[in-house]
Short mmCIF file of C-alpha atoms in Angstrom, two decimals:
data_model
loop_
_atom_site.label_atom_id
_atom_site.label_comp_id
_atom_site.label_asym_id
_atom_site.label_seq_id
_atom_site.Cartn_x
_atom_site.Cartn_y
_atom_site.Cartn_z
CA MET A 1 82.51 117.36 51.51
CA THR A 2 83.83 118.75 54.77
CA PRO A 3 87.57 118.20 55.12
CA PRO A 4 88.64 116.15 58.15
CA VAL A 5 89.63 118.11 61.20
CA GLU A 6 93.02 117.33 62.61
CA ARG A 7 93.34 117.69 66.36
CA ILE A 8 96.67 117.36 68.09
CA LEU A 9 96.63 116.30 71.74
CA ARG A 10 99.69 117.59 73.52
CA PRO A 11 100.80 116.23 76.90
CA HIS A 12 100.66 118.50 79.91
CA ARG A 13 103.89 119.88 81.21
CA GLY A 14 104.42 120.01 84.91
CA TRP A 15 102.51 118.24 87.64
CA PHE A 16 99.84 120.84 88.24
CA ARG A 17 97.68 122.34 85.53
CA LEU A 18 93.98 123.16 85.42
CA ASP A 19 92.86 123.71 81.83
CA LEU A 20 89.43 125.29 82.26
CA ALA A 21 89.09 125.97 78.53
CA ARG A 22 89.44 122.27 77.73
CA LEU A 23 86.90 121.40 80.41
CA LEU A 24 84.41 123.87 78.95
CA GLN A 25 84.84 122.23 75.56
CA GLN A 26 83.60 118.98 77.12
CA ARG A 27 80.40 120.43 78.62
CA ASP A 28 78.23 118.18 76.43
CA LEU A 29 80.09 115.15 77.74
CA LEU A 30 79.66 116.50 81.26
CA VAL A 31 75.89 116.69 80.79
CA LEU A 32 75.81 113.12 79.47
CA LEU A 33 77.83 111.84 82.42
CA VAL A 34 75.56 113.63 84.88
CA ARG A 35 72.52 112.05 83.24
CA ARG A 36 74.19 108.63 83.25
CA ASP A 37 74.96 108.92 86.95
CA LEU A 38 71.41 109.92 87.84
CA VAL A 39 69.81 107.16 85.76
CA SER A 40 72.17 104.34 86.72
CA ARG A 41 72.18 105.06 90.44
CA TYR A 42 68.61 103.89 91.03
CA GLN A 43 67.84 102.07 87.79
CA GLN A 44 65.72 98.93 88.25
CA THR A 45 64.89 99.81 91.87
CA ILE A 46 61.35 99.74 93.22
CA LEU A 47 61.48 102.96 95.22
CA GLY A 48 63.82 104.87 92.89
CA PRO A 49 64.50 108.46 94.03
CA LEU A 50 62.46 107.85 97.19
CA TRP A 51 65.63 106.34 98.64
CA PHE A 52 66.95 109.90 98.78
CA LEU A 53 64.18 110.68 101.29
CA LEU A 54 64.03 107.39 103.20
CA GLN A 55 67.70 107.39 104.13
CA PRO A 56 67.71 110.73 106.02
CA LEU A 57 64.34 109.95 107.61
CA LEU A 58 65.52 106.60 108.96
CA LEU A 59 68.84 108.03 110.14
CA THR A 60 67.05 110.90 111.85
CA GLY A 61 64.84 108.44 113.70
CA VAL A 62 67.89 106.48 114.87
CA PHE A 63 69.73 109.63 115.95
CA VAL A 64 66.73 110.92 117.91
CA LEU A 65 66.28 107.62 119.75
CA VAL A 66 69.96 106.92 120.44
CA PHE A 67 71.62 110.30 120.88
CA ASN A 68 68.81 112.64 121.93
CA ARG A 69 66.55 110.36 123.98
CA GLY A 70 69.14 107.79 125.05
CA LEU A 71 72.40 109.70 125.54
CA ARG A 72 70.74 113.10 126.11
CA THR A 73 72.97 114.82 123.56
CA SER A 74 72.28 118.56 123.35
CA THR A 75 70.80 120.08 120.21
CA ASP A 76 71.33 123.75 121.15
CA GLY A 77 67.63 124.26 121.85
CA VAL A 78 66.63 123.12 118.36
CA PRO A 79 64.03 120.32 118.00
CA ALA A 80 66.01 117.10 117.68
CA HIS A 81 64.54 115.95 114.36
CA LEU A 82 65.26 119.34 112.75
CA PHE A 83 68.76 119.44 114.23
CA TYR A 84 69.71 116.07 112.74
CA LEU A 85 67.96 116.59 109.40
CA CYS A 86 69.76 119.91 108.97
CA GLY A 87 73.12 118.42 109.90
CA MET A 88 72.75 115.58 107.43
CA LEU A 89 72.00 117.79 104.41
CA LEU A 90 75.56 118.85 103.65
CA TRP A 91 77.07 115.68 105.08
CA ALA A 92 74.96 113.43 102.84
CA TYR A 93 75.95 115.48 99.79
CA PHE A 94 79.63 115.21 100.72
CA ALA A 95 79.37 111.45 101.33
CA ASN A 96 77.48 110.89 98.05
CA VAL A 97 80.22 112.61 96.07
CA LEU A 98 82.92 110.52 97.74
CA ALA A 99 80.99 107.31 97.12
CA GLY A 100 80.59 108.13 93.43
CA ALA A 101 83.95 109.72 92.63
CA GLY A 102 86.34 108.32 95.22
CA ASN A 103 87.53 105.52 92.89
CA THR A 104 87.34 107.28 89.54
CA PHE A 105 90.25 105.49 87.87
CA GLN A 106 89.20 101.97 88.86
CA VAL A 107 85.54 102.41 87.93
CA ASN A 108 86.29 104.04 84.55
CA ALA A 109 89.51 102.22 83.63
CA SER A 110 87.99 100.55 80.56
CA VAL A 111 86.91 103.93 79.18
CA PHE A 112 90.03 105.87 80.13
CA THR A 113 92.30 103.43 78.29
CA LYS A 114 90.34 103.68 75.02
CA VAL A 115 89.01 107.25 74.69
CA TYR A 116 90.70 110.54 75.40
CA PHE A 117 88.93 113.31 77.28
CA PRO A 118 89.86 115.34 80.36
CA ARG A 119 89.61 112.84 83.22
CA LEU A 120 88.51 115.59 85.57
CA VAL A 121 85.13 115.62 83.81
CA VAL A 122 84.13 112.35 85.51
CA PRO A 123 84.41 113.47 89.16
CA LEU A 124 82.93 116.84 88.20
CA ALA A 125 79.88 115.00 86.84
CA VAL A 126 79.45 113.21 90.17
CA VAL A 127 79.67 116.53 92.04
CA LEU A 128 76.88 117.95 89.87
CA ALA A 129 74.73 114.80 89.83
CA SER A 130 74.80 114.64 93.64
CA LEU A 131 72.98 117.99 93.73
CA ALA A 132 69.78 116.16 92.73
CA PRO A 133 69.47 114.11 95.95
CA LEU A 134 70.53 117.19 97.90
CA ALA A 135 67.62 119.13 96.39
CA LEU A 136 65.14 116.40 97.33
CA GLN A 137 66.51 116.16 100.86
CA THR A 138 66.32 119.94 101.18
CA LEU A 139 62.62 119.79 100.30
CA LEU A 140 62.19 117.11 102.95
CA PHE A 141 63.88 119.32 105.52
CA LEU A 142 61.74 122.30 104.54
CA ALA A 143 58.60 120.18 104.95
CA PHE A 144 59.45 119.90 108.66
CA TYR A 145 61.20 123.25 109.07
CA VAL A 146 58.61 125.67 107.68
CA PRO A 147 55.67 124.50 109.87
CA ALA A 148 57.91 124.62 112.94
CA LEU A 149 59.10 128.11 111.99
CA LEU A 150 55.54 129.37 111.59
CA GLY A 151 54.72 128.03 115.04
CA SER A 152 56.65 130.89 116.69
CA PRO A 153 59.62 128.87 117.96
CA MET A 154 62.29 130.09 120.33
CA TRP A 155 64.78 130.00 117.48
CA HIS A 156 64.80 132.06 114.29
CA PRO A 157 66.74 132.12 111.00
CA ILE A 158 69.57 134.58 110.34
CA PRO A 159 68.95 136.36 106.98
CA VAL A 160 72.60 137.30 106.38
CA ALA A 161 73.73 133.73 106.98
CA LEU A 162 70.97 132.41 104.73
CA ALA A 163 72.26 134.62 101.92
CA LEU A 164 75.71 133.05 102.33
CA LEU A 165 74.47 129.47 102.05
CA PRO A 166 75.21 129.20 98.28
CA LEU A 167 78.85 129.96 99.09
CA THR A 168 78.73 127.37 101.87
CA LEU A 169 77.42 124.76 99.42
CA ALA A 170 80.12 125.72 96.91
CA GLN A 171 82.76 125.18 99.59
CA VAL A 172 81.40 121.71 100.41
CA ALA A 173 81.34 120.85 96.69
CA LEU A 174 84.97 121.92 96.29
CA LEU A 175 85.97 119.99 99.40
CA ALA A 176 84.17 116.86 98.19
CA LEU A 177 85.82 117.22 94.78
CA GLY A 178 89.25 117.67 96.35
CA VAL A 179 88.92 114.62 98.60
CA SER A 180 87.57 112.54 95.70
CA LEU A 181 90.49 113.53 93.47
CA LEU A 182 92.92 112.76 96.27
CA THR A 183 91.49 109.31 96.99
CA SER A 184 91.13 108.51 93.28
CA GLY A 185 94.72 109.38 92.56
CA LEU A 186 96.09 107.46 95.54
CA SER A 187 93.85 104.40 95.10
CA ALA A 188 95.04 104.05 91.49
CA LYS A 189 98.31 102.80 92.97
CA TYR A 190 97.36 101.78 96.50
CA ARG A 191 94.32 99.51 96.24
CA ASP A 192 93.85 99.34 100.01
CA LEU A 193 92.18 102.74 99.87
CA GLN A 194 89.23 101.23 98.01
CA HIS A 195 88.42 99.16 101.08
CA ALA A 196 89.36 101.82 103.61
CA LEU A 197 87.33 104.65 102.07
CA PRO A 198 83.84 103.58 103.31
CA PHE A 199 85.23 103.13 106.83
CA VAL A 200 86.99 106.50 106.74
CA VAL A 201 83.77 108.19 105.60
CA GLN A 202 81.91 106.68 108.56
CA LEU A 203 84.54 107.92 110.99
CA TRP A 204 84.53 111.33 109.32
CA MET A 205 80.82 111.72 110.10
CA PHE A 206 81.52 111.39 113.83
CA ALA A 207 84.32 113.95 113.50
CA THR A 208 81.80 116.36 111.94
CA PRO A 209 79.10 118.08 114.05
CA VAL A 210 76.25 116.17 112.44
CA ILE A 211 74.87 114.59 115.61
CA TYR A 212 76.27 117.07 118.15
CA PRO A 213 76.82 120.86 118.21
CA LEU A 214 80.28 122.37 118.41
CA SER A 215 79.09 124.45 121.36
CA GLN A 216 79.13 121.30 123.51
CA LEU A 217 82.88 120.87 123.01
CA GLY A 218 85.53 122.52 125.11
CA PRO A 219 87.72 125.30 123.65
CA LEU A 220 90.60 122.95 122.80
CA ALA A 221 88.36 120.22 121.39
CA ARG A 222 86.51 122.83 119.36
CA TRP A 223 89.70 123.97 117.67
CA VAL A 224 90.70 120.36 117.01
CA ALA A 225 87.28 119.80 115.42
CA ALA A 226 87.81 122.98 113.41
CA LEU A 227 90.67 121.24 111.59
CA ASN A 228 87.91 119.32 109.82
CA PRO A 229 87.00 121.63 106.89
CA LEU A 230 83.46 120.23 106.86
CA ALA A 231 82.70 121.28 110.44
CA CYS A 232 82.17 124.97 109.68
CA PRO A 233 79.74 124.50 106.74
CA VAL A 234 77.53 122.17 108.82
CA GLU A 235 77.51 124.64 111.72
CA MET A 236 76.94 127.51 109.29
CA LEU A 237 73.81 125.85 107.91
CA ARG A 238 72.40 125.39 111.41
CA PHE A 239 73.28 128.95 112.32
CA ALA A 240 71.49 130.22 109.22
CA CYS A 241 68.35 128.16 109.87
CA PHE A 242 68.12 128.33 113.66
CA GLY A 243 70.48 131.04 114.88
CA ALA A 244 72.32 128.31 116.79
CA GLY A 245 75.90 127.30 116.23
CA ALA A 246 79.48 128.12 117.15
CA VAL A 247 80.48 129.85 113.91
CA THR A 248 83.26 132.43 114.14
CA PRO A 249 85.27 134.28 111.46
CA GLN A 250 88.38 132.39 112.58
CA LEU A 251 86.61 129.04 112.17
CA ALA A 252 85.31 130.04 108.74
CA ALA A 253 88.76 131.19 107.58
CA LEU A 254 90.40 127.98 108.81
CA SER A 255 87.74 125.87 107.10
CA LEU A 256 88.11 127.71 103.79
CA ALA A 257 91.90 127.45 103.90
CA GLY A 258 91.64 123.72 104.59
CA THR A 259 89.22 123.28 101.68
CA LEU A 260 91.52 125.06 99.23
CA LEU A 261 94.51 123.08 100.48
CA VAL A 262 92.68 119.76 100.02
CA LEU A 263 91.49 120.80 96.55
CA ALA A 264 95.01 121.77 95.46
CA ALA A 265 96.44 118.52 96.82
CA GLY A 266 93.68 116.54 95.12
CA LEU A 267 94.33 118.15 91.74
CA PHE A 268 98.06 117.54 92.08
CA VAL A 269 97.68 113.85 92.99
CA PHE A 270 94.92 113.24 90.42
CA GLN A 271 96.90 114.75 87.55
CA ARG A 272 100.01 112.87 88.57
CA ALA A 273 98.10 109.56 88.64
CA GLU A 274 96.45 110.43 85.32
CA ARG A 275 99.76 109.93 83.52
CA THR A 276 100.52 106.46 84.83
CA PHE A 277 97.19 104.93 85.86
CA ALA A 278 97.06 102.66 82.77
CA ASP A 279 100.12 100.83 84.10
CA THR A 280 98.76 100.41 87.62
CA VAL A 281 94.98 99.99 87.36
#
């Protein structure tokens, strides 16, 4: 008979600690949580994963009619439907992560108070699970992009920028994780954030060059927009696909610094709330 294994759980010391070894030990749990998120998101729906495709298609139609045809918003010489579909790829991924992980403590309070495991596993699972709709939406974009590219357009992709897109996606994932940790930690004590988060996400989309290019902004407004860490990745994706976009090394450096700052702040607030959430949730 195998003797029982004794495991001692020691409390963390200090307010900031990232135990990667402990997270790796929970990789099986991470896989289960990713699967749970994917199954539960569209369980008992008629269209199922097709919602991943319908949402960007419908939004693209609205953007083309309202902003391109109605308000005559520039698309930097890129066909309007491709411009908006491309802009929504990274934005939709970011918004999906926030919707799924922005209230981690409230949604999982019943589990957190009964079973011990690194709480960071839950938002990490949402970050990974949200890659599935991103993959489907990327295929949708390619279904429009490739035929247009083969038709000898005035625009062309930038190979070097295309090679950097995995790093761009990694930055967006880290930013989404950081914001989710920050909102989760704060909303554990301040419940108003639960109601404010959807509204803030909507405003954030208009502060991100999803429906307009940065090139249409003046120099001062462009630098103000650059304070949004998500602005550079969205512009970078368009630059890689179409050769259009106002991406500079300074903008990229500012965006990366902002992402790391948000991630560090999110980890700090999340770990601080982790100690006391049972008394406040």
